[in-house]
Amino acid sequence: EVQLVESGGGLVQPGGSLRLSCAASGFTFNNYAMNWVRQAPGKGLEWVSTISGSGDRTYYADSVKGRLTISRDNFKSTLYLQMNSLRAEDTAMYFCAKDLPYSSGLDFWGQGTLVTVSS
Amino acid sequence: EIVLTQSPATLSLSPGERATLSCRASQSVSRYLAWYQQKPGQAPRLLIYDASSRATGIPARFSGSGSGTDFTLTISSLEPEDFALYYCQQRDNWPITFGGGTKVEIK
C-alpha cells in the first residue's frame, strides 16, 4: 500500500526557515517523480515543485523560485522541501504527491503538513 | 502560464442527478489534463488523468472527455459521497496549473 506521510510543518516568523519531509513507502521510490502542492486556508490548489526520480531535474513555481528547494534521498525514500525567506503568503497546507508516470496525474497524496508564517 | 477556468463555481444538484463540470484552458493542453476530488480536511484524490482515463478504483459513474482547450468531467448519477470540490489540472506545460475548482453541493 502506497503511503506518503508529511512532517515538519509549524509556526514560523516571516523571513524564517523550515524543512518539510515526506516519508514514502509501498512503492519503489526512486522510480517516480515527486511533487509538492500547497493549499492556502480556504483556497484552491497551487503546484509548488517537482523533482525527477533520480533527483537530477527540478521545477518550481515562479512564486517560490529562489526561496524553496526540493530534494530527495532515495536511500531513505524521503522527499524534502527546504523553505527559506518565508512570507505570510506561504501559509498553507503542504501536500506531497506521487507522479503517475507518463501521464498528467498525481495518483497518491499525503495528508499534508500545515505551515503558518506569522509574527 | 496556462490558466484553467472551471465552471460553474458551484453546482447545486440532488442525489441521482447528472453533474457536468467544465474546465477551459487558456491554450491547448492536448490531453494532459487531470481531475481531482477533494473533501473537507482531506487530500485531493485523482479521478481522471489524460482527459479520459479513470484512475485506479474510481467508479465508472465518473467520466472525462475533451482535448485541446475544453474538457468535461461528468458524474452520471450523483451518490451522497460525491458532493465535494473538484479541480482540474494541466501538465502539458510548466508550470503545472490547477483550476479554481467547482463545488458540487446538495440542492
Short mmCIF file of C-alpha atoms in Angstrom, two decimals:
data_model
loop_
_atom_site.label_atom_id
_atom_site.label_comp_id
_atom_site.label_asym_id
_atom_site.label_seq_id
_atom_site.Cartn_x
_atom_site.Cartn_y
_atom_site.Cartn_z
CA GLU A 1 0.00 0.00 0.00
CA VAL A 2 1.37 3.38 -1.01
CA GLN A 3 1.80 5.75 1.92
CA LEU A 4 3.07 9.33 1.97
CA VAL A 5 3.49 10.96 5.37
CA GLU A 6 4.46 14.62 5.60
CA SER A 7 6.06 16.25 8.63
CA GLY A 8 7.95 19.36 9.62
CA GLY A 9 5.23 21.98 9.41
CA GLY A 10 4.61 24.55 12.12
CA LEU A 11 4.56 28.22 13.01
CA VAL A 12 7.48 30.30 11.73
CA GLN A 13 8.15 34.03 11.65
CA PRO A 14 8.37 35.93 8.35
CA GLY A 15 11.87 35.55 6.95
CA GLY A 16 12.36 32.27 8.76
CA SER A 17 13.10 28.77 7.51
CA LEU A 18 11.51 25.35 7.73
CA ARG A 19 12.22 21.94 6.20
CA LEU A 20 9.34 19.69 5.28
CA SER A 21 9.73 15.95 4.86
CA CYS A 22 7.60 13.34 3.13
CA ALA A 23 8.29 9.72 4.03
CA ALA A 24 7.25 7.33 1.28
CA SER A 25 6.53 3.62 1.43
CA GLY A 26 4.80 0.93 -0.58
CA PHE A 27 6.47 1.66 -3.92
CA THR A 28 9.93 1.87 -5.47
CA PHE A 29 10.59 5.50 -4.57
CA ASN A 30 13.43 6.25 -6.97
CA ASN A 31 11.30 5.21 -9.97
CA TYR A 32 8.87 8.10 -9.57
CA ALA A 33 8.94 11.86 -9.82
CA MET A 34 7.51 13.56 -6.76
CA ASN A 35 5.73 16.84 -6.18
CA TRP A 36 4.82 19.42 -3.57
CA VAL A 37 1.41 21.07 -3.87
CA ARG A 38 0.06 23.60 -1.39
CA GLN A 39 -3.34 24.94 -0.41
CA ALA A 40 -3.78 28.20 1.47
CA PRO A 41 -6.62 28.20 4.02
CA GLY A 42 -9.95 28.23 2.20
CA LYS A 43 -8.26 28.47 -1.21
CA GLY A 44 -7.54 26.24 -4.16
CA LEU A 45 -4.60 24.02 -5.02
CA GLU A 46 -1.25 25.50 -6.10
CA TRP A 47 1.59 23.44 -7.55
CA VAL A 48 4.90 24.28 -5.87
CA SER A 49 7.64 22.00 -7.21
CA THR A 50 8.50 18.71 -8.93
CA ILE A 51 11.64 16.57 -8.78
CA SER A 52 12.53 13.70 -11.09
CA GLY A 53 13.04 10.17 -9.80
CA SER A 54 16.82 10.44 -9.84
CA GLY A 55 16.75 13.98 -8.47
CA ASP A 56 18.63 15.49 -11.41
CA ARG A 57 15.76 17.65 -12.63
CA THR A 58 13.73 20.09 -10.59
CA TYR A 59 10.95 22.50 -11.46
CA TYR A 60 9.47 25.37 -9.45
CA ALA A 61 6.55 27.75 -9.46
CA ASP A 62 7.70 31.33 -10.00
CA SER A 63 6.20 32.28 -6.64
CA VAL A 64 8.73 30.11 -4.77
CA LYS A 65 11.76 30.09 -7.07
CA GLY A 66 14.93 31.01 -5.20
CA ARG A 67 13.34 30.52 -1.77
CA LEU A 68 12.08 26.92 -1.71
CA THR A 69 14.26 23.95 -2.69
CA ILE A 70 13.01 20.46 -3.43
CA SER A 71 15.27 17.45 -2.90
CA ARG A 72 15.06 13.74 -2.24
CA ASP A 73 17.00 10.96 -0.55
CA ASN A 74 16.27 7.78 -2.49
CA PHE A 75 18.03 5.62 0.09
CA LYS A 76 15.67 6.89 2.77
CA SER A 77 12.64 7.09 0.42
CA THR A 78 12.08 10.62 1.60
CA LEU A 79 11.17 13.84 -0.20
CA TYR A 80 12.11 17.23 1.21
CA LEU A 81 11.16 20.87 0.80
CA GLN A 82 13.60 23.37 2.25
CA MET A 83 11.75 26.63 2.79
CA ASN A 84 13.76 29.83 3.29
CA SER A 85 12.82 33.52 3.43
CA LEU A 86 9.25 32.57 4.26
CA ARG A 87 6.44 35.05 3.69
CA ALA A 88 2.89 35.30 5.01
CA GLU A 89 1.62 34.17 1.60
CA ASP A 90 3.46 30.85 2.04
CA THR A 91 0.96 29.94 4.78
CA ALA A 92 -0.72 26.78 3.55
CA MET A 93 -1.19 23.05 3.90
CA TYR A 94 1.66 21.41 2.01
CA PHE A 95 0.95 18.08 0.34
CA CYS A 96 3.47 15.73 -1.22
CA ALA A 97 2.16 13.81 -4.20
CA LYS A 98 3.48 10.97 -6.32
CA ASP A 99 3.55 11.11 -10.10
CA LEU A 100 1.56 8.69 -12.22
CA PRO A 101 4.31 8.11 -14.79
CA TYR A 102 3.99 9.39 -18.34
CA SER A 103 0.65 10.96 -17.56
CA SER A 104 -0.91 14.17 -16.36
CA GLY A 105 -1.93 12.84 -12.97
CA LEU A 106 -0.67 12.80 -9.39
CA ASP A 107 -2.01 9.49 -8.15
CA PHE A 108 -1.20 9.40 -4.44
CA TRP A 109 -1.18 12.24 -1.95
CA GLY A 110 -0.15 12.59 1.66
CA GLN A 111 -2.46 14.13 4.25
CA GLY A 112 -0.41 17.31 4.35
CA THR A 113 1.52 19.36 6.88
CA LEU A 114 0.47 22.88 7.83
CA VAL A 115 2.90 25.77 7.56
CA THR A 116 1.92 29.06 9.20
CA VAL A 117 4.06 32.14 8.61
CA SER A 118 3.20 34.81 11.13
CA SER A 119 4.81 37.09 13.66
CA GLU B 1 1.40 30.10 -17.71
CA ILE B 2 -1.68 28.16 -18.76
CA VAL B 3 -4.78 29.36 -16.94
CA LEU B 4 -7.55 26.84 -16.29
CA THR B 5 -11.05 28.24 -15.80
CA GLN B 6 -13.61 25.96 -14.18
CA SER B 7 -17.34 26.47 -14.42
CA PRO B 8 -19.68 26.73 -12.77
CA ALA B 9 -18.15 27.74 -9.44
CA THR B 10 -20.98 25.93 -7.65
CA LEU B 11 -23.30 23.23 -8.89
CA SER B 12 -26.42 22.52 -6.83
CA LEU B 13 -27.88 19.11 -7.60
CA SER B 14 -29.77 16.28 -5.97
CA PRO B 15 -28.55 12.70 -5.48
CA GLY B 16 -29.20 10.68 -8.61
CA GLU B 17 -28.83 13.67 -10.93
CA ARG B 18 -26.14 14.06 -13.57
CA ALA B 19 -23.30 16.52 -12.94
CA THR B 20 -21.39 18.18 -15.75
CA LEU B 21 -18.30 20.18 -14.80
CA SER B 22 -16.30 22.24 -17.27
CA CYS B 23 -12.61 23.16 -17.45
CA ARG B 24 -11.32 25.52 -20.12
CA ALA B 25 -7.62 26.11 -20.78
CA SER B 26 -6.16 29.41 -21.98
CA GLN B 27 -4.19 27.47 -24.62
CA SER B 28 -4.13 23.89 -25.79
CA VAL B 29 -3.02 21.28 -23.27
CA SER B 30 -3.57 18.40 -25.71
CA ARG B 31 -4.97 15.65 -23.46
CA TYR B 32 -2.69 16.32 -20.48
CA LEU B 33 -5.49 17.15 -18.13
CA ALA B 34 -6.44 15.55 -14.82
CA TRP B 35 -9.42 15.85 -12.45
CA TYR B 36 -9.35 15.58 -8.66
CA GLN B 37 -11.97 15.35 -5.94
CA GLN B 38 -11.35 16.95 -2.55
CA LYS B 39 -13.47 16.69 0.57
CA PRO B 40 -13.08 18.97 3.62
CA GLY B 41 -9.98 18.16 5.64
CA GLN B 42 -8.76 15.61 3.12
CA ALA B 43 -6.11 15.45 0.44
CA PRO B 44 -7.17 15.56 -3.19
CA ARG B 45 -7.94 12.24 -4.88
CA LEU B 46 -7.10 11.60 -8.52
CA LEU B 47 -10.23 10.73 -10.52
CA ILE B 48 -9.28 11.14 -14.18
CA TYR B 49 -5.94 11.53 -15.94
CA ASP B 50 -5.05 12.24 -19.54
CA ALA B 51 -8.52 13.71 -20.06
CA SER B 52 -10.47 10.45 -20.04
CA SER B 53 -8.63 7.66 -18.21
CA ARG B 54 -10.14 6.69 -14.87
CA ALA B 55 -7.66 6.28 -12.03
CA THR B 56 -7.46 3.00 -10.14
CA GLY B 57 -10.50 2.34 -8.00
CA ILE B 58 -12.60 5.20 -9.38
CA PRO B 59 -16.24 4.23 -10.04
CA ALA B 60 -17.50 4.11 -13.60
CA ARG B 61 -20.00 6.91 -12.93
CA PHE B 62 -17.05 9.32 -13.26
CA SER B 63 -16.00 10.05 -16.81
CA GLY B 64 -13.84 12.64 -18.51
CA SER B 65 -13.82 13.97 -22.04
CA GLY B 66 -12.26 16.67 -24.17
CA SER B 67 -8.98 17.71 -25.70
CA GLY B 68 -7.18 20.90 -26.57
CA THR B 69 -8.81 23.65 -24.52
CA ASP B 70 -12.21 22.28 -23.48
CA PHE B 71 -12.72 19.47 -21.01
CA THR B 72 -15.64 17.99 -19.13
CA LEU B 73 -15.97 15.83 -16.03
CA THR B 74 -19.30 14.01 -15.87
CA ILE B 75 -20.76 12.22 -12.88
CA SER B 76 -23.57 10.19 -14.36
CA SER B 77 -25.66 9.76 -11.21
CA LEU B 78 -24.61 11.56 -8.05
CA GLU B 79 -24.07 9.49 -4.94
CA PRO B 80 -24.11 11.16 -1.48
CA GLU B 81 -20.32 10.81 -1.24
CA ASP B 82 -19.79 12.73 -4.50
CA PHE B 83 -20.72 16.10 -3.01
CA ALA B 84 -17.30 17.72 -2.82
CA LEU B 85 -14.88 20.09 -4.53
CA TYR B 86 -13.48 19.20 -7.94
CA TYR B 87 -10.31 20.57 -9.52
CA CYS B 88 -8.81 20.22 -12.97
CA GLN B 89 -5.04 20.34 -13.52
CA GLN B 90 -2.87 20.51 -16.63
CA ARG B 91 0.54 19.09 -17.21
CA ASP B 92 1.18 19.94 -20.82
CA ASN B 93 3.48 22.83 -19.97
CA TRP B 94 5.43 24.03 -16.95
CA PRO B 95 4.28 25.30 -14.57
CA ILE B 96 1.67 22.73 -13.66
CA THR B 97 -1.53 24.66 -13.01
CA PHE B 98 -4.86 23.95 -11.34
CA GLY B 99 -8.27 25.38 -11.99
CA GLY B 100 -10.10 27.32 -9.31
CA GLY B 101 -12.46 24.46 -8.52
CA THR B 102 -16.15 23.60 -8.77
CA LYS B 103 -18.13 22.83 -5.64
CA VAL B 104 -20.85 20.23 -6.11
CA GLU B 105 -23.37 20.78 -3.35
CA ILE B 106 -26.62 19.15 -2.34
CA LYS B 107 -29.66 21.00 -3.58
#
